[in-house]
Amino acid sequence: MLLIDCPHCGPRDETEFHYGGQAGIAYPTGDVSDEEWAEYVFMRDNPKGWFRERWFHVHGCRTWFGVERHTVTHEIRKT
Amino acid sequence: MTHPDFLWRNPDPGPSYDVVIVGGGGHGLATAYYLARNHGLTNVAVLERGWLAGGNMARNTTIIRSNYLWDESAAIYEHSLKLWEGLSAELDYDLQFSQRGVLNLAHNLGDVREGRRRVNANRLNGVDAEWLDPDEVRKFCPIINVSARARYPVMGATLQRRGGIAKHDHVAWALARRADAYGIDLIQGCEVTGFEITGNRVTAVETSRGRIAAGKVALAAAGHTSVLAEQAGIRLPLQSHPLQALVSELLEPVLDCVVMSNAVHVYVSQAHKGELVMGAGIDAYNSYGQRGGVHVIEAQMAAALELFPIFSRVRVLRTWAGIVDVSPDASPVIGPTPVDGLYINAGWGTGGFKATPGSGWVYAHTIAEGRPHPLAEPFGLDRFTTGALIDEHGAAAVAH
Ligand SMILES: Cc1cc2nc3c(=O)[nH]c(=O)nc-3n(C[C@H](O)[C@H](O)[C@H](O)COP(=O)(O)OP(=O)(O)OC[C@H]3O[C@@H](n4cnc5c(N)ncnc54)[C@H](O)[C@@H]3O)c2cc1C
Ligand SMILES: [Zn+2]
């Protein structure tokens, strides 16, 4: 079970949060090809190592925020 | 660490093969077997970084069924189930394949409608399926609590009588023995670390035991496929998550079918040896850590006790996780990649054990012929661009 550091509430149990997947996915602007649209909708990084991701403090302050987590050790290095 | 080699040789890698399969799980081994059996290709190596079938093949809850909703899925999983029905005899090895019936429980009106719809869809596709009302559920599996006062009352269930379980290790060993007998090299302790790509064609793999030239390279690495594909410059619509399961202490026979429930998320069967085998849902976050959160197990246990009050004093013997590769539509990806000669078989997520023979069959065909097997064709990578998804998420009680 992860201990996640909410920027507002401090370290809280993983069960208070909802996982939001990779952080920093920008909505495409302008004319997009099918390939670009597929990239936006379906393609995400899936690294074995450090990963920038979003968490939602659903049972707390209800803030979305980003953390960096290691996908092997589960270490969290910054919020 | 390698498996003892009494059922197969334990060869060193040769300098070159017609086909190199990456990953010695069930799918890699089945692919090797059918490459030889159906296509006469035996200059083949299966490269496994650990020991044969020590990945998800050794970790799954062994549920086999073909009651998927969409035509494409029903076709490939039913093809697989038909192969299971003859596999023990064909491989001359007791796979302990037991068609004891799989129940998918319904706990609310949405589940009921989904279940009835799936029964009809299955029948139209020639897949055996029945709808049971709560009383029929109780008759079929007397230890399920069908009280209307339960927190999540059982409002009915789909039943696939031809579904069941098999002994996963036996499946792997039987396939490995036969592949080996055809002269295929099963190479353990050999991790693929990169690809040699000349022009746009793959020509070799780099491994922890040196370079191995390859006419074709076929990925069958389950949860690690993204990591590998990245080495070949390919980005995949896959996310790797831990999926946990556990077994109880040994019990006298008490449960003679498979029970699955998506709404309260647990699936249970009793192994031949006597332990209850129980699976959960995936942990939410991406991980390669082969361990998940205790709260997931806790939720799974709560669900199990809700359905089976009789299990309240059963002790858990051990828990574990495997890393599963989940695709956006909960369907696998099978076929060619943007790199010539490089093939992919991945995205089976939480439910690929049941597909083992079917997957190997269609993948071997795809590799040997250089174009997708008709059953595999809808599962190509391009579906994420064309939008022709096979969206089994929620549609077919998809966890296993
Ligand atoms: C807890 C759990 C329960 C499950 N329950 C069910 C179920 O009840 N029914 C069902 O149908 N499915 C189930 N599944 C899913 C099923 O196990 C998988 O979909 C299926 O096993 C995947 O195919 P595979 O057997 O080839 O994978 P694996 O056995 O994981 O094979 C992949 C192999 O590739 C190797 N590999 C990875 N990277 C490299 C590399 N770089 N070089 C060399 N080798 C490499 C790995 O070591 C591994 O042995 C479950 C999975 C889990 C984890
Ligand atoms: Zn908070």
XYZ file of C-alpha atoms and ligand atoms in Angstrom:
533
model
C 0.000 0.000 0.000
C 1.405 3.408 -0.961
C 1.822 6.411 1.308
C 1.056 9.378 -0.931
C 1.944 12.946 -0.045
C -0.992 15.208 -0.902
C 0.263 18.802 -1.341
C -2.610 20.038 0.861
C -3.213 17.267 3.384
C 0.211 15.655 3.716
C 0.988 11.939 3.639
C -2.126 9.801 3.418
C -2.964 6.192 2.699
C -3.331 5.155 -0.950
C -6.943 4.128 -0.330
C -7.906 7.815 -0.061
C -6.796 8.430 -3.625
C -7.881 7.723 -7.148
C -5.207 6.991 -9.742
C -5.121 9.236 -12.807
C -2.388 7.711 -14.944
C 0.422 9.546 -16.716
C 0.811 13.265 -16.026
C 1.307 16.004 -18.596
C -0.827 14.688 -21.465
C -1.786 17.769 -23.466
C -5.095 18.006 -25.325
C -4.250 18.249 -29.016
C -5.028 21.541 -30.710
C -5.821 22.403 -34.294
C -6.348 19.829 -37.018
C -5.290 16.407 -35.786
C -4.766 13.307 -37.882
C -6.223 9.957 -36.819
C -2.733 8.927 -35.722
C -2.314 12.018 -33.530
C -5.752 11.533 -32.036
C -5.024 7.863 -31.289
C -1.752 8.938 -29.681
C -3.601 11.364 -27.426
C -6.404 8.981 -26.491
C -4.616 5.645 -26.183
C -0.836 5.974 -25.984
C 0.823 6.404 -22.617
C 4.351 5.807 -21.397
C 4.749 2.548 -19.489
C 8.284 2.766 -18.091
C 10.021 0.333 -15.789
C 11.442 3.068 -13.574
C 10.473 6.639 -12.732
C 7.026 7.721 -13.892
C 5.276 11.074 -13.659
C 1.664 10.441 -12.788
C -1.483 12.079 -11.435
C -3.375 11.253 -8.288
C -6.719 12.621 -7.087
C -7.350 12.984 -3.364
C -10.896 11.747 -3.788
C -11.632 11.113 -0.094
C -9.802 14.247 1.074
C -9.369 17.718 -0.362
C -10.344 16.585 -3.877
C -7.268 18.039 -5.512
C -5.499 16.563 -8.540
C -1.716 16.671 -8.239
C 1.373 15.062 -9.738
C 3.976 12.803 -8.217
C 6.974 10.923 -9.491
C 6.889 7.265 -8.557
C 9.245 4.402 -9.311
C 7.284 1.582 -10.909
C 9.535 -1.149 -9.496
C 10.357 0.053 -5.972
C 7.160 2.132 -5.564
C 9.309 4.933 -4.079
C 7.712 8.381 -4.432
C 10.200 11.199 -4.831
C 8.298 14.458 -5.091
C 4.801 15.831 -5.095
C 18.120 -20.146 -11.692
C 16.682 -22.565 -14.233
C 14.109 -25.273 -14.229
C 15.476 -28.826 -14.147
C 15.725 -30.104 -17.696
C 14.181 -33.534 -17.411
C 11.344 -32.725 -19.826
C 13.458 -30.689 -22.240
C 17.108 -30.060 -23.051
C 18.630 -26.923 -21.563
C 20.681 -25.731 -24.548
C 22.976 -22.734 -24.955
C 21.841 -20.216 -27.555
C 22.848 -20.919 -31.153
C 24.157 -18.094 -33.395
C 20.992 -17.818 -35.475
C 17.397 -19.015 -35.852
C 14.579 -18.618 -38.368
C 12.287 -17.474 -35.573
C 13.219 -16.142 -32.137
C 10.370 -16.005 -29.624
C 10.924 -13.637 -26.707
C 9.305 -14.949 -23.543
C 8.951 -18.533 -22.355
C 5.496 -18.290 -20.818
C 2.480 -20.250 -21.985
C 1.989 -18.127 -25.072
C 5.632 -18.316 -26.165
C 5.692 -22.088 -25.659
C 2.361 -22.643 -27.430
C 3.576 -20.501 -30.325
C 6.762 -22.560 -30.587
C 4.781 -25.797 -30.484
C 2.352 -24.746 -33.217
C 5.155 -23.276 -35.388
C 6.555 -26.794 -35.516
C 3.312 -28.765 -35.550
C 1.284 -26.659 -37.984
C 3.962 -24.987 -40.087
C 6.991 -27.284 -39.975
C 9.221 -24.539 -38.566
C 11.703 -26.005 -36.093
C 14.772 -23.772 -36.393
C 13.209 -21.787 -33.584
C 14.382 -20.556 -30.162
C 12.333 -19.447 -27.183
C 14.345 -17.010 -25.048
C 13.290 -16.711 -21.418
C 15.050 -14.334 -19.052
C 14.075 -16.328 -15.945
C 12.968 -19.930 -15.857
C 10.390 -21.404 -18.211
C 6.829 -20.333 -17.424
C 7.817 -18.589 -14.185
C 5.940 -15.396 -15.113
C 2.184 -14.985 -15.299
C 1.891 -18.558 -16.486
C 2.816 -19.691 -12.957
C 0.781 -16.999 -11.218
C -2.671 -17.060 -12.752
C -5.872 -18.492 -11.321
C -6.237 -20.846 -14.321
C -9.812 -19.982 -15.291
C -10.779 -21.047 -18.809
C -13.937 -19.881 -20.569
C -15.027 -18.436 -23.904
C -18.181 -16.518 -22.978
C -16.981 -13.156 -24.291
C -19.444 -10.665 -25.679
C -18.032 -9.485 -28.996
C -17.892 -11.730 -32.052
C -14.129 -11.327 -32.510
C -13.417 -12.325 -28.900
C -15.894 -15.199 -28.852
C -14.246 -16.547 -32.007
C -10.686 -16.546 -30.697
C -11.479 -17.729 -27.151
C -13.806 -20.445 -28.423
C -11.104 -21.602 -30.840
C -8.872 -21.855 -27.800
C -11.449 -23.721 -25.706
C -11.900 -26.272 -28.492
C -8.135 -26.806 -28.521
C -8.140 -27.231 -24.711
C -10.719 -29.968 -25.114
C -8.230 -32.114 -27.049
C -4.955 -30.892 -25.621
C -4.266 -33.435 -22.861
C -4.596 -36.259 -25.375
C -2.662 -34.442 -28.067
C 0.256 -33.564 -25.788
C 0.022 -36.927 -24.024
C 0.136 -35.214 -20.639
C -2.590 -34.840 -18.044
C -3.273 -31.098 -17.990
C -5.937 -31.608 -15.300
C -8.295 -29.749 -17.593
C -11.586 -29.824 -15.754
C -14.760 -28.513 -17.407
C -16.576 -27.934 -14.149
C -18.558 -24.890 -15.273
C -17.965 -21.162 -14.818
C -20.567 -18.960 -13.151
C -20.509 -15.189 -13.666
C -22.744 -13.709 -10.981
C -25.108 -10.765 -11.415
C -25.707 -8.459 -8.426
C -27.793 -5.653 -9.871
C -30.144 -5.012 -12.773
C -27.318 -3.825 -14.988
C -25.469 -7.095 -14.388
C -28.643 -9.064 -15.111
C -29.192 -7.331 -18.432
C -25.541 -7.666 -19.379
C -25.568 -11.354 -18.448
C -28.705 -12.177 -20.416
C -27.441 -10.266 -23.402
C -24.143 -12.129 -23.253
C -25.892 -15.503 -23.059
C -27.754 -14.666 -26.265
C -24.657 -13.304 -27.962
C -22.703 -16.434 -26.963
C -25.375 -18.747 -28.337
C -25.437 -16.874 -31.635
C -21.701 -17.493 -31.797
C -22.002 -21.204 -31.044
C -20.644 -20.786 -27.510
C -22.559 -22.726 -24.835
C -24.244 -20.392 -22.346
C -27.143 -20.507 -19.903
C -28.892 -18.038 -17.657
C -29.572 -19.201 -14.086
C -31.975 -17.522 -11.672
C -30.928 -17.293 -7.995
C -32.555 -20.587 -7.121
C -30.808 -22.341 -9.972
C -27.531 -20.745 -8.840
C -28.074 -22.221 -5.377
C -28.765 -25.660 -6.851
C -25.684 -25.498 -9.048
C -23.414 -24.195 -6.289
C -25.041 -24.741 -2.874
C -22.427 -22.844 -0.844
C -23.124 -19.465 -2.482
C -25.185 -17.163 -0.306
C -28.202 -16.286 -2.476
C -30.153 -14.562 0.296
C -32.038 -11.516 -0.976
C -30.882 -9.699 2.164
C -27.195 -9.908 1.276
C -25.487 -6.589 0.741
C -24.898 -7.525 -2.912
C -27.666 -10.056 -3.552
C -27.125 -12.695 -6.220
C -29.751 -11.871 -8.853
C -28.739 -14.622 -11.247
C -25.711 -15.816 -13.151
C -24.481 -16.852 -16.534
C -23.165 -20.392 -16.713
C -20.747 -21.793 -19.237
C -20.628 -25.516 -18.512
C -17.674 -26.108 -20.835
C -15.582 -23.576 -18.911
C -13.311 -24.637 -16.062
C -9.692 -24.796 -14.987
C -6.437 -26.538 -15.918
C -3.136 -27.024 -14.128
C -1.002 -24.190 -15.508
C 2.402 -25.772 -14.787
C 1.408 -28.981 -16.526
C 0.320 -26.999 -19.577
C 3.705 -25.276 -19.778
C 5.692 -28.454 -19.203
C 3.665 -30.426 -21.749
C 4.090 -27.748 -24.420
C 7.793 -27.383 -23.598
C 8.373 -31.127 -23.854
C 6.755 -31.277 -27.289
C 8.479 -28.144 -28.614
C 11.790 -29.571 -27.431
C 11.063 -32.890 -29.126
C 10.639 -31.004 -32.415
C 14.176 -29.662 -31.906
C 13.185 -26.181 -30.778
C 15.700 -24.603 -28.369
C 14.129 -23.480 -25.084
C 16.770 -21.197 -23.612
C 16.382 -20.115 -20.000
C 18.293 -17.382 -18.211
C 18.532 -15.404 -21.464
C 17.178 -11.877 -21.363
C 16.532 -9.933 -24.544
C 17.952 -6.435 -24.059
C 17.681 -4.925 -27.532
C 17.103 -5.450 -31.230
C 19.317 -5.085 -34.269
C 17.288 -3.368 -36.950
C 18.749 -3.002 -40.449
C 16.771 -0.720 -42.721
C 13.354 -1.305 -41.243
C 13.850 -5.044 -40.692
C 14.769 -6.798 -37.487
C 17.845 -8.978 -38.041
C 18.941 -10.028 -34.557
C 18.257 -9.725 -30.859
C 20.790 -8.622 -28.271
C 20.652 -10.754 -25.157
C 22.352 -11.218 -21.809
C 24.045 -14.167 -23.528
C 25.144 -12.377 -26.684
C 23.781 -11.572 -30.122
C 21.398 -14.023 -31.756
C 20.530 -13.528 -35.427
C 16.876 -14.004 -36.301
C 14.828 -14.211 -39.479
C 11.784 -13.161 -37.494
C 11.313 -12.055 -33.896
C 8.072 -12.682 -32.022
C 7.363 -10.955 -28.713
C 5.439 -12.978 -26.123
C 6.552 -11.168 -22.988
C 3.185 -10.320 -21.384
C 3.605 -7.441 -18.844
C 7.070 -6.502 -20.137
C 6.102 -5.974 -23.765
C 6.210 -2.155 -23.580
C 9.734 -2.254 -22.189
C 10.859 -4.492 -25.040
C 8.970 -2.677 -27.787
C 10.565 0.587 -26.697
C 13.952 -0.962 -27.523
C 12.656 -1.377 -31.067
C 11.339 2.186 -31.167
C 7.692 1.122 -30.941
C 5.172 2.760 -28.655
C 2.295 0.541 -27.548
C -1.126 1.277 -26.052
C -0.399 -0.923 -23.025
C -0.153 -0.262 -19.300
C 1.422 -2.738 -16.871
C -0.325 -3.339 -13.561
C 0.078 -5.780 -10.676
C -2.667 -8.400 -10.462
C -2.863 -10.336 -7.220
C -4.125 -13.763 -6.291
C -3.953 -15.980 -3.242
C -4.544 -19.518 -2.085
C -6.035 -20.850 1.119
C -4.954 -23.787 3.190
C -6.008 -27.187 1.820
C -9.672 -28.081 2.271
C -11.838 -31.094 1.590
C -13.726 -30.696 -1.725
C -16.304 -27.973 -1.128
C -16.560 -26.053 -4.416
C -16.884 -27.959 -7.684
C -17.286 -25.081 -10.119
C -15.671 -21.712 -10.836
C -17.426 -18.645 -9.437
C -16.687 -15.180 -10.738
C -18.170 -11.884 -9.742
C -17.178 -8.572 -11.257
C -19.404 -6.374 -9.141
C -17.937 -7.567 -5.843
C -14.699 -8.539 -7.539
C -13.510 -11.960 -6.655
C -13.173 -15.222 -8.535
C -12.848 -18.525 -6.793
C -12.203 -22.124 -7.645
C -10.882 -25.070 -5.697
C -7.697 -26.613 -7.026
C -7.446 -30.373 -7.435
C -5.125 -30.462 -4.433
C -7.716 -28.710 -2.258
C -6.703 -25.093 -1.850
C -9.128 -22.328 -2.739
C -7.639 -20.215 -5.507
C -8.860 -16.630 -5.444
C -8.120 -13.664 -7.636
C -8.743 -9.947 -7.268
C -8.850 -6.911 -9.520
C -5.721 -5.128 -10.696
C -4.030 -2.553 -8.517
C -4.828 0.877 -9.945
C -1.288 2.101 -10.585
C 1.342 1.049 -13.128
C 3.922 -1.252 -11.651
C 6.550 -3.852 -12.445
C 7.100 -4.586 -8.761
C 5.252 -7.946 -8.664
C 3.501 -6.939 -5.479
C 0.286 -5.058 -4.905
C -1.579 -3.389 -2.064
C -2.994 -5.264 0.916
C -6.226 -3.266 0.608
C -6.911 -4.973 -2.723
C -6.674 -8.366 -1.039
C -8.826 -7.097 1.800
C -11.565 -6.038 -0.647
C -11.280 -9.378 -2.420
C -11.632 -11.270 0.883
C -14.642 -9.177 1.844
C -16.253 -10.074 -1.467
C -15.457 -13.757 -1.003
C -17.002 -13.818 2.463
C -20.067 -11.985 1.251
C -20.626 -14.713 -1.327
C -19.367 -17.664 0.726
C -19.972 -17.162 4.460
C -18.732 -20.756 4.857
C -15.162 -19.543 4.125
C -15.075 -17.241 7.150
C -12.489 -19.259 9.081
C -10.365 -20.376 6.165
C -6.754 -19.276 6.441
C -4.777 -17.667 3.645
C -1.623 -19.560 2.821
C 0.098 -17.182 0.412
C -0.515 -14.202 -1.836
C 1.425 -13.006 -4.883
C 1.152 -10.743 -7.906
C 1.943 -10.937 -11.593
C 2.432 -8.008 -13.943
C -0.301 -7.870 -16.550
C -0.407 -5.702 -19.663
C -3.743 -3.970 -19.998
C -4.881 -2.484 -23.308
C -7.431 0.343 -23.641
C -10.197 -2.007 -24.841
C -9.214 -4.999 -22.660
C -8.497 -7.053 -25.771
C -5.152 -8.457 -26.884
C -2.871 -7.109 -29.577
C -1.669 -9.752 -32.057
C 0.090 -9.205 -35.338
C 2.831 -7.416 -37.224
C 4.448 -4.208 -35.951
C 5.838 -1.199 -37.839
C 9.228 -3.018 -37.880
C 9.420 -5.722 -40.587
C 9.818 -9.213 -39.197
C 8.919 -8.134 -35.665
C 5.634 -9.500 -34.341
C 3.701 -8.784 -31.205
C 1.423 -10.865 -29.002
C 0.507 -8.864 -25.917
C -2.234 -7.055 -24.069
C -3.911 -10.219 -22.794
C -4.024 -8.466 -19.469
C -5.820 -10.339 -16.750
C -7.247 -13.083 -18.955
C -4.744 -14.683 -21.301
C -4.242 -18.092 -19.709
C -7.461 -19.416 -21.228
C -6.163 -18.273 -24.605
C -2.858 -20.159 -24.372
C -3.440 -22.750 -27.128
C -5.572 -20.433 -29.300
C -3.090 -17.603 -28.978
C -0.184 -19.881 -29.881
C -2.115 -21.235 -32.860
C -2.992 -17.876 -34.432
C 0.362 -16.287 -33.549
C 2.315 -19.162 -35.111
C 0.226 -18.768 -38.274
C 0.765 -14.997 -38.296
C 4.541 -15.417 -37.947
C 4.876 -18.298 -40.408
C 2.701 -16.729 -43.113
C 3.821 -13.167 -42.495
C 0.215 -11.995 -42.242
C -2.435 -12.213 -39.530
C -4.447 -15.384 -38.991
C -8.112 -14.529 -39.743
C -8.995 -14.944 -36.043
C -6.161 -12.562 -35.118
C -6.819 -9.955 -37.785
C -9.283 -7.820 -35.776
C -6.723 -7.661 -32.942
C -4.094 -5.702 -34.889
C -2.382 -2.576 -33.554
C -4.104 -0.402 -36.155
C -7.463 -0.718 -34.401
C -6.486 2.102 -32.072
C -6.145 4.423 -35.057
C -9.117 3.157 -37.065
C -11.316 3.083 -33.960
C -12.416 -0.517 -34.599
C -11.983 -1.421 -30.934
C -13.101 -4.725 -29.422
C -14.259 -3.209 -26.215
C -14.499 -6.018 -23.687
C -14.082 -3.729 -20.652
C -17.143 -4.474 -18.595
C -18.797 -6.125 -21.589
C -17.840 -9.700 -20.887
C -17.171 -9.929 -17.168
C -13.669 -9.414 -18.332
C -11.421 -10.115 -15.366
C -10.482 -13.671 -16.304
C -2.825 -13.210 -10.509
C -3.202 -13.523 -11.927
C -4.367 -14.233 -12.193
C -4.731 -14.533 -13.504
N -5.824 -15.331 -13.698
C -6.150 -15.711 -14.955
C -7.227 -16.622 -15.164
O -7.849 -17.107 -14.222
N -7.549 -16.958 -16.443
C -6.871 -16.440 -17.516
O -7.238 -16.747 -18.647
N -5.810 -15.599 -17.345
C -5.430 -15.223 -16.102
N -4.353 -14.383 -15.902
C -3.659 -13.811 -17.072
C -2.645 -14.753 -17.697
O -1.786 -15.281 -16.711
C -1.808 -14.001 -18.750
O -2.642 -13.295 -19.632
C -0.970 -14.956 -19.589
O -0.252 -15.829 -18.755
C 0.014 -14.164 -20.462
O 0.753 -14.957 -21.371
P 2.089 -15.752 -21.017
O 1.636 -17.005 -20.369
O 2.969 -15.957 -22.162
O 2.824 -14.716 -20.020
P 4.027 -15.003 -19.033
O 3.937 -16.347 -18.432
O 4.162 -13.841 -18.132
O 5.232 -15.051 -20.081
C 6.015 -13.953 -20.463
C 7.464 -14.351 -20.240
O 8.298 -13.399 -20.862
C 9.479 -13.327 -20.088
N 10.185 -12.098 -20.437
C 9.822 -10.814 -20.167
N 10.735 -9.957 -20.630
C 11.716 -10.711 -21.216
C 12.941 -10.396 -21.885
N 13.366 -9.129 -22.031
N 13.690 -11.417 -22.358
C 13.294 -12.705 -22.208
N 12.140 -13.055 -21.585
C 11.368 -12.071 -21.101
C 8.965 -13.382 -18.659
O 9.982 -13.759 -17.750
C 7.834 -14.386 -18.756
O 8.215 -15.703 -18.406
C -3.949 -14.071 -14.595
C -2.784 -13.351 -14.338
C -2.389 -13.086 -13.020
C -1.118 -12.337 -12.778
Zn -5.595 16.271 -0.024
